[in-house]
Amino acid sequence: MIARPPAKSRAILRRFAPVLLLPLGACNWVVMAPSGDVAMQQRDLILIATALMLLIVVPVMGTIAWFAWKYRAKAQAADYDPDWDHSTSLELLIWSAPLLIIIALGAVTWTSTHLLDPYRPVERLDPQRKIDPAAKRLQVEVVALDWKWLFIYPELGIATVNELAAPIDQPIEFKITSASIMNSFFVPALAGQIYAMPAMQTSLHAVVNRPGTFDGFSANYSGAGFSNMRFKFHAMDQRGFDQWVARVKASGQRLDRATYVKLEQPSEKVKPIYFASVEPRLFHAALNMCVQPGKRCMDQIMMTDAQGGAGKESARDTAGLRHDGTIDVGGYHPVEPGKKGEIAQPAGMTPAAERTPAERGNQAPGQQDHEGHDGL
């Protein structure tokens, strides 16, 4: 006969079961069940490292409980020796087992760190299929904005905001930067996270093996709109991807420098925006912080510095050297300089509620602050 709990106990368990499961409500196992080969290898590394560490943790925890029970006061253990201070066999066991595990963990981590280097092109689609070195890779240029993501497909001549798509079983090469502050580009189902930093380019190589719609977001706090800095990643077959590209091209909008400057302004909860065409070398300008006409590109400035500078006469030549996000070029002011107000955004974009005016000492050249002082 099977013993069953009393009816009253079962009723209590049924009543409080939702409460007991509440802590699991926020769990998302996508990291443990990803759809991309790179993320799967990273998942395997997590499992291997955890298993190796548990080889020590579990026996130690079990031994603690066993010693506490065996040598409790009432046990009167026959082999109790309060003056014991050394055991060669025990010392060998205590030190050799962790040492071997550390060696194994170090070897696995070392090889995986190189094999899963985000800058290293992927060499396989999955464990059974290798990638032809001459195979075409989908190029995607990523710009982290406040607080949204811009994706440029340079070979396709299109761009999107807060929506990313790629065909399955095709290697993807991401080139990543940020317009203002450090963020972290992360699609858990695809690959590990990689930082996006202003005036710097990072890279990420990945491949997706199963169709679906997955979440992507920033994994590094970047200000008030950080929580809503999310996007959808659509993995689809080649036919579905071609149809998606056609929808983007049907939007009719063009992403040029003027539109980018408006897009760059802080905004939250931005719905996906499609751009049918993109101005050439826009990502290069965003990377080098010289989208606005008259700005000097950072790569040009660094090249001048590497050559020893531009001479004493350059000390007063400061035009185009302000790279703090101030809009200082005529014709590109979203609002009148020094005033608060909403910014005229591209169609489909929700502007932030308030904009900060240029403050004294921070205004652009030729721009007046709220006290009427001109910038340098």
Short mmCIF file of C-alpha atoms in Angstrom, two decimals:
data_model
loop_
_atom_site.label_atom_id
_atom_site.label_comp_id
_atom_site.label_asym_id
_atom_site.label_seq_id
_atom_site.Cartn_x
_atom_site.Cartn_y
_atom_site.Cartn_z
CA MET A 1 0.00 0.00 0.00
CA ILE A 2 1.26 3.49 -0.89
CA ALA A 3 1.10 6.02 1.91
CA ARG A 4 -0.51 9.27 0.86
CA PRO A 5 -0.30 12.60 2.67
CA PRO A 6 -3.46 13.73 4.46
CA ALA A 7 -6.04 15.57 2.37
CA LYS A 8 -5.49 18.74 4.40
CA SER A 9 -1.74 18.69 3.63
CA ARG A 10 -2.40 18.17 -0.08
CA ALA A 11 -4.78 21.12 -0.11
CA ILE A 12 -2.16 23.34 1.53
CA LEU A 13 0.46 22.27 -1.01
CA ARG A 14 -1.88 22.99 -3.92
CA ARG A 15 -2.72 26.40 -2.50
CA PHE A 16 0.89 27.48 -1.99
CA ALA A 17 2.42 25.74 -5.03
CA PRO A 18 2.35 28.94 -7.17
CA VAL A 19 4.12 30.82 -4.38
CA LEU A 20 6.79 28.10 -4.10
CA LEU A 21 7.39 28.26 -7.87
CA LEU A 22 7.51 32.05 -7.94
CA PRO A 23 11.34 32.25 -7.55
CA LEU A 24 11.64 30.27 -10.81
CA GLY A 25 9.43 32.69 -12.72
CA ALA A 26 12.38 34.81 -13.90
CA CYS A 27 14.48 31.85 -15.02
CA ASN A 28 15.38 31.69 -18.69
CA TRP A 29 17.37 28.66 -19.79
CA VAL A 30 18.37 30.06 -23.16
CA VAL A 31 22.05 30.09 -22.11
CA MET A 32 21.79 26.36 -21.39
CA ALA A 33 19.76 25.65 -24.56
CA PRO A 34 21.07 28.04 -27.24
CA SER A 35 20.53 27.90 -31.01
CA GLY A 36 24.03 28.78 -32.19
CA ASP A 37 27.11 26.56 -32.26
CA VAL A 38 29.35 29.12 -30.53
CA ALA A 39 26.85 29.52 -27.69
CA MET A 40 26.57 25.71 -27.44
CA GLN A 41 30.33 25.36 -27.05
CA GLN A 42 30.24 28.03 -24.36
CA ARG A 43 27.41 26.13 -22.67
CA ASP A 44 29.50 22.95 -22.75
CA LEU A 45 32.43 24.82 -21.18
CA ILE A 46 30.17 25.97 -18.33
CA LEU A 47 28.96 22.40 -17.73
CA ILE A 48 32.49 20.93 -17.85
CA ALA A 49 33.87 23.56 -15.47
CA THR A 50 30.95 23.06 -13.07
CA ALA A 51 31.36 19.26 -13.11
CA LEU A 52 35.11 19.51 -12.42
CA MET A 53 34.53 21.80 -9.47
CA LEU A 54 31.77 19.57 -8.10
CA LEU A 55 34.28 16.71 -7.97
CA ILE A 56 35.76 18.55 -5.00
CA VAL A 57 32.74 20.40 -3.63
CA VAL A 58 30.44 17.37 -3.29
CA PRO A 59 32.94 15.06 -1.46
CA VAL A 60 34.00 17.90 0.84
CA MET A 61 30.41 18.76 1.79
CA GLY A 62 29.62 15.07 2.30
CA THR A 63 32.75 14.56 4.41
CA ILE A 64 31.85 17.53 6.61
CA ALA A 65 28.45 16.00 7.36
CA TRP A 66 29.98 12.54 7.94
CA PHE A 67 32.68 13.83 10.35
CA ALA A 68 30.11 15.91 12.23
CA TRP A 69 27.91 12.86 12.68
CA LYS A 70 30.64 10.32 13.47
CA TYR A 71 32.48 12.44 16.02
CA ARG A 72 29.48 13.96 17.74
CA ALA A 73 29.60 13.99 21.54
CA LYS A 74 27.21 11.06 22.01
CA ALA A 75 28.89 8.81 19.43
CA GLN A 76 31.91 7.93 21.57
CA ALA A 77 33.89 6.98 18.44
CA ALA A 78 36.52 4.31 19.10
CA ASP A 79 39.12 5.97 16.85
CA TYR A 80 38.71 9.44 18.38
CA ASP A 81 42.21 10.98 18.78
CA PRO A 82 42.24 14.57 20.09
CA ASP A 83 46.05 14.78 19.81
CA TRP A 84 46.19 13.79 16.09
CA ASP A 85 48.06 16.33 13.95
CA HIS A 86 49.32 14.65 10.73
CA SER A 87 48.50 11.99 8.15
CA THR A 88 50.63 11.57 5.04
CA SER A 89 47.93 9.69 3.11
CA LEU A 90 45.33 12.32 4.02
CA GLU A 91 47.67 15.17 3.02
CA LEU A 92 48.30 13.52 -0.36
CA LEU A 93 44.58 13.14 -0.95
CA ILE A 94 43.77 16.71 0.15
CA TRP A 95 46.37 18.32 -2.10
CA SER A 96 46.61 16.00 -5.11
CA ALA A 97 42.90 15.87 -5.97
CA PRO A 98 42.40 19.67 -6.20
CA LEU A 99 45.72 20.03 -8.04
CA LEU A 100 44.66 17.53 -10.72
CA ILE A 101 41.28 19.23 -11.10
CA ILE A 102 42.92 22.65 -11.42
CA ILE A 103 45.25 21.30 -14.13
CA ALA A 104 42.30 19.80 -16.03
CA LEU A 105 40.20 22.96 -15.62
CA GLY A 106 43.10 25.14 -16.73
CA ALA A 107 43.71 23.04 -19.84
CA VAL A 108 40.04 23.09 -20.85
CA THR A 109 39.74 26.82 -20.21
CA TRP A 110 42.96 27.63 -22.09
CA THR A 111 41.98 25.76 -25.24
CA SER A 112 38.38 27.02 -25.16
CA THR A 113 39.50 30.62 -24.68
CA HIS A 114 41.39 30.47 -27.97
CA LEU A 115 38.83 28.38 -29.88
CA LEU A 116 35.95 30.63 -28.79
CA ASP A 117 37.79 33.93 -29.22
CA PRO A 118 35.08 36.34 -30.51
CA TYR A 119 37.60 37.80 -32.98
CA ARG A 120 38.29 34.37 -34.48
CA PRO A 121 36.10 33.41 -37.47
CA VAL A 122 33.98 30.34 -36.78
CA GLU A 123 35.36 27.18 -38.38
CA ARG A 124 32.26 24.99 -38.24
CA LEU A 125 28.48 25.21 -38.47
CA ASP A 126 28.07 22.46 -35.88
CA PRO A 127 30.11 19.45 -34.67
CA GLN A 128 29.34 17.53 -37.88
CA ARG A 129 29.80 20.30 -40.48
CA LYS A 130 32.91 22.32 -41.17
CA ILE A 131 32.87 25.72 -42.87
CA ASP A 132 34.61 26.27 -46.16
CA PRO A 133 37.20 29.04 -45.57
CA ALA A 134 35.97 30.67 -48.79
CA ALA A 135 32.33 30.65 -47.65
CA LYS A 136 30.57 34.00 -47.64
CA ARG A 137 30.07 35.61 -44.24
CA LEU A 138 27.19 37.95 -43.49
CA GLN A 139 28.60 41.35 -42.52
CA VAL A 140 26.69 43.30 -39.86
CA GLU A 141 27.85 46.64 -38.44
CA VAL A 142 26.46 47.37 -34.99
CA VAL A 143 26.24 50.78 -33.31
CA ALA A 144 25.04 51.07 -29.71
CA LEU A 145 23.02 54.27 -29.35
CA ASP A 146 21.19 55.78 -26.37
CA TRP A 147 19.12 53.61 -25.85
CA LYS A 148 18.70 51.49 -28.95
CA TRP A 149 20.68 49.40 -31.40
CA LEU A 150 21.50 50.28 -35.01
CA PHE A 151 22.33 47.44 -37.42
CA ILE A 152 23.87 48.19 -40.81
CA TYR A 153 24.18 45.54 -43.53
CA PRO A 154 26.89 47.10 -45.73
CA GLU A 155 26.74 44.47 -48.47
CA LEU A 156 22.95 44.69 -48.69
CA GLY A 157 22.82 48.48 -48.36
CA ILE A 158 20.14 48.42 -45.65
CA ALA A 159 19.91 49.24 -41.95
CA THR A 160 17.51 48.60 -39.09
CA VAL A 161 16.94 49.83 -35.56
CA ASN A 162 16.18 47.33 -32.79
CA GLU A 163 15.72 44.41 -35.17
CA LEU A 164 18.37 41.97 -36.36
CA ALA A 165 17.98 39.09 -38.79
CA ALA A 166 20.26 36.45 -40.28
CA PRO A 167 19.90 33.20 -42.23
CA ILE A 168 20.58 29.94 -40.45
CA ASP A 169 23.82 28.06 -41.13
CA GLN A 170 25.61 31.13 -42.46
CA PRO A 171 28.59 32.57 -40.56
CA ILE A 172 28.01 36.09 -39.26
CA GLU A 173 30.71 38.70 -38.66
CA PHE A 174 29.71 41.58 -36.39
CA LYS A 175 31.68 44.82 -36.21
CA ILE A 176 30.61 46.65 -33.08
CA THR A 177 31.03 50.18 -31.72
CA SER A 178 29.16 52.70 -29.58
CA ALA A 179 28.11 56.28 -30.21
CA SER A 180 28.46 57.57 -26.65
CA ILE A 181 28.92 55.19 -23.72
CA MET A 182 30.10 51.62 -23.19
CA ASN A 183 27.48 48.94 -23.77
CA SER A 184 27.62 45.18 -24.22
CA PHE A 185 26.09 43.44 -27.23
CA PHE A 186 24.53 40.13 -26.15
CA VAL A 187 22.27 37.61 -27.89
CA PRO A 188 22.37 34.62 -25.49
CA ALA A 189 21.02 32.17 -28.07
CA LEU A 190 23.74 33.13 -30.55
CA ALA A 191 27.06 33.72 -28.75
CA GLY A 192 28.65 35.37 -25.76
CA GLN A 193 28.57 39.09 -25.09
CA ILE A 194 31.08 41.56 -26.47
CA TYR A 195 31.57 45.18 -25.42
CA ALA A 196 30.66 48.15 -27.59
CA MET A 197 32.88 51.17 -26.86
CA PRO A 198 32.98 54.65 -28.42
CA ALA A 199 35.75 55.29 -30.95
CA MET A 200 36.71 51.60 -30.76
CA GLN A 201 35.69 48.56 -32.79
CA THR A 202 35.18 45.10 -31.38
CA SER A 203 34.27 41.97 -33.35
CA LEU A 204 32.11 38.93 -32.85
CA HIS A 205 31.83 35.84 -35.05
CA ALA A 206 28.89 33.48 -34.71
CA VAL A 207 26.45 31.21 -36.52
CA VAL A 208 22.82 30.30 -35.77
CA ASN A 209 21.62 26.76 -36.47
CA ARG A 210 17.91 26.80 -35.69
CA PRO A 211 15.16 29.20 -36.84
CA GLY A 212 13.38 31.28 -34.27
CA THR A 213 13.03 34.70 -32.69
CA PHE A 214 15.42 35.43 -29.84
CA ASP A 215 16.07 38.30 -27.43
CA GLY A 216 19.08 40.57 -27.64
CA PHE A 217 20.01 43.34 -25.25
CA SER A 218 22.72 45.41 -23.67
CA ALA A 219 24.42 43.60 -20.79
CA ASN A 220 26.24 46.68 -19.48
CA TYR A 221 24.43 49.49 -17.62
CA SER A 222 24.43 52.65 -19.73
CA GLY A 223 22.00 55.09 -18.15
CA ALA A 224 18.31 55.76 -17.64
CA GLY A 225 17.05 53.90 -20.73
CA PHE A 226 19.22 50.81 -20.23
CA SER A 227 16.34 48.52 -19.21
CA ASN A 228 14.58 49.07 -22.53
CA MET A 229 17.69 48.71 -24.70
CA ARG A 230 16.45 45.46 -26.25
CA PHE A 231 15.93 44.06 -29.73
CA LYS A 232 14.72 40.93 -31.49
CA PHE A 233 17.00 38.60 -33.43
CA HIS A 234 15.24 36.65 -36.19
CA ALA A 235 16.94 33.47 -37.37
CA MET A 236 15.32 32.17 -40.58
CA ASP A 237 15.98 30.15 -43.69
CA GLN A 238 17.46 31.86 -46.76
CA ARG A 239 14.06 32.40 -48.35
CA GLY A 240 12.68 34.01 -45.21
CA PHE A 241 15.75 36.20 -44.90
CA ASP A 242 15.41 37.36 -48.52
CA GLN A 243 11.79 38.29 -47.83
CA TRP A 244 12.85 40.21 -44.72
CA VAL A 245 15.45 42.13 -46.73
CA ALA A 246 12.76 42.96 -49.29
CA ARG A 247 10.51 44.36 -46.54
CA VAL A 248 13.33 46.53 -45.26
CA LYS A 249 14.04 47.86 -48.76
CA ALA A 250 10.34 48.61 -49.24
CA SER A 251 10.40 51.10 -46.35
CA GLY A 252 11.76 53.86 -48.59
CA GLN A 253 13.67 55.60 -45.76
CA ARG A 254 17.32 56.55 -46.19
CA LEU A 255 19.87 56.53 -43.41
CA ASP A 256 22.18 59.44 -44.14
CA ARG A 257 24.29 61.52 -41.79
CA ALA A 258 21.51 63.97 -40.95
CA THR A 259 19.15 61.11 -40.04
CA TYR A 260 21.87 59.41 -38.00
CA VAL A 261 22.45 62.56 -35.94
CA LYS A 262 18.73 62.68 -35.11
CA LEU A 263 18.70 58.94 -34.42
CA GLU A 264 21.68 59.31 -32.10
CA GLN A 265 19.72 61.44 -29.62
CA PRO A 266 18.56 59.64 -26.43
CA SER A 267 15.21 57.85 -26.73
CA GLU A 268 13.57 54.84 -25.10
CA LYS A 269 11.29 51.95 -26.12
CA VAL A 270 12.03 52.49 -29.80
CA LYS A 271 10.07 50.26 -32.15
CA PRO A 272 11.90 48.66 -35.09
CA ILE A 273 12.75 51.08 -37.90
CA TYR A 274 13.76 50.06 -41.44
CA PHE A 275 16.08 51.98 -43.76
CA ALA A 276 16.06 50.99 -47.43
CA SER A 277 19.44 52.59 -48.12
CA VAL A 278 22.48 53.72 -46.14
CA GLU A 279 25.00 56.44 -46.86
CA PRO A 280 28.38 54.87 -47.74
CA ARG A 281 30.98 54.63 -44.94
CA LEU A 282 28.47 55.71 -42.31
CA PHE A 283 29.73 53.10 -39.87
CA HIS A 284 33.30 54.36 -40.36
CA ALA A 285 32.10 57.88 -39.50
CA ALA A 286 30.17 56.61 -36.45
CA LEU A 287 33.21 54.63 -35.29
CA ASN A 288 35.49 57.65 -35.63
CA MET A 289 32.91 60.08 -34.17
CA CYS A 290 32.82 62.31 -37.24
CA VAL A 291 29.31 61.85 -38.62
CA GLN A 292 28.57 65.58 -38.40
CA PRO A 293 30.14 67.62 -41.21
CA GLY A 294 33.21 69.48 -40.00
CA LYS A 295 34.13 66.92 -37.34
CA ARG A 296 37.62 65.51 -37.53
CA CYS A 297 37.68 61.73 -37.57
CA MET A 298 39.45 60.04 -34.69
CA ASP A 299 41.57 57.88 -36.99
CA GLN A 300 42.90 61.01 -38.69
CA ILE A 301 43.65 62.64 -35.33
CA MET A 302 45.47 59.53 -34.12
CA MET A 303 47.48 59.33 -37.34
CA THR A 304 48.55 62.96 -36.87
CA ASP A 305 49.53 62.23 -33.27
CA ALA A 306 51.50 59.17 -34.35
CA GLN A 307 53.47 61.34 -36.76
CA GLY A 308 54.46 63.75 -33.99
CA GLY A 309 51.57 66.21 -34.06
CA ALA A 310 50.68 69.12 -36.31
CA GLY A 311 53.05 71.72 -34.88
CA LYS A 312 52.61 74.65 -32.50
CA GLU A 313 50.23 76.41 -34.86
CA SER A 314 47.68 73.61 -34.31
CA ALA A 315 47.17 74.68 -30.67
CA ARG A 316 44.55 77.20 -31.75
CA ASP A 317 43.11 75.06 -34.53
CA THR A 318 40.32 73.40 -32.52
CA ALA A 319 37.59 73.31 -35.16
CA GLY A 320 35.90 69.92 -35.31
CA LEU A 321 37.69 68.55 -32.25
CA ARG A 322 34.69 68.41 -29.90
CA HIS A 323 33.72 64.74 -29.62
CA ASP A 324 31.47 64.85 -26.55
CA GLY A 325 28.21 64.43 -28.44
CA THR A 326 27.50 68.16 -28.73
CA ILE A 327 25.78 69.02 -31.98
CA ASP A 328 27.67 72.00 -33.31
CA VAL A 329 27.15 71.97 -37.06
CA GLY A 330 24.68 74.29 -38.75
CA GLY A 331 21.71 72.50 -40.23
CA TYR A 332 22.03 69.52 -37.88
CA HIS A 333 20.52 71.04 -34.74
CA PRO A 334 17.46 68.98 -33.75
CA VAL A 335 16.30 71.99 -31.66
CA GLU A 336 17.52 75.53 -31.30
CA PRO A 337 20.88 75.59 -29.48
CA GLY A 338 20.59 76.04 -25.74
CA LYS A 339 16.86 75.26 -25.51
CA LYS A 340 14.94 72.29 -24.22
CA GLY A 341 12.50 70.42 -26.38
CA GLU A 342 11.75 67.18 -28.18
CA ILE A 343 13.91 66.15 -31.07
CA ALA A 344 12.52 65.50 -34.51
CA GLN A 345 13.21 61.81 -34.93
CA PRO A 346 12.99 59.44 -37.91
CA ALA A 347 9.54 57.99 -38.50
CA GLY A 348 8.52 55.34 -35.96
CA MET A 349 10.88 56.52 -33.21
CA THR A 350 9.68 57.62 -29.78
CA PRO A 351 11.65 60.66 -28.54
CA ALA A 352 12.79 61.03 -24.97
CA ALA A 353 10.65 63.28 -22.82
CA GLU A 354 13.28 65.93 -22.21
CA ARG A 355 16.59 67.09 -23.58
CA THR A 356 19.36 68.77 -21.63
CA PRO A 357 20.31 72.29 -22.86
CA ALA A 358 23.89 73.19 -23.60
CA GLU A 359 25.40 74.40 -20.39
CA ARG A 360 27.95 77.13 -19.88
CA GLY A 361 31.41 75.91 -20.85
CA ASN A 362 30.02 72.89 -22.72
CA GLN A 363 28.34 74.56 -25.66
CA ALA A 364 29.63 74.09 -29.19
CA PRO A 365 31.73 76.64 -31.06
CA GLY A 366 29.55 79.58 -32.06
CA GLN A 367 26.73 78.38 -29.79
CA GLN A 368 25.47 80.49 -26.88
CA ASP A 369 24.59 79.07 -23.51
CA HIS A 370 21.62 80.10 -21.35
CA GLU A 371 23.55 83.15 -20.10
CA GLY A 372 24.43 84.38 -23.57
CA HIS A 373 28.10 83.39 -23.53
CA ASP A 374 29.65 82.13 -26.74
CA GLY A 375 31.54 78.88 -26.98
CA LEU A 376 35.25 78.91 -27.73
#
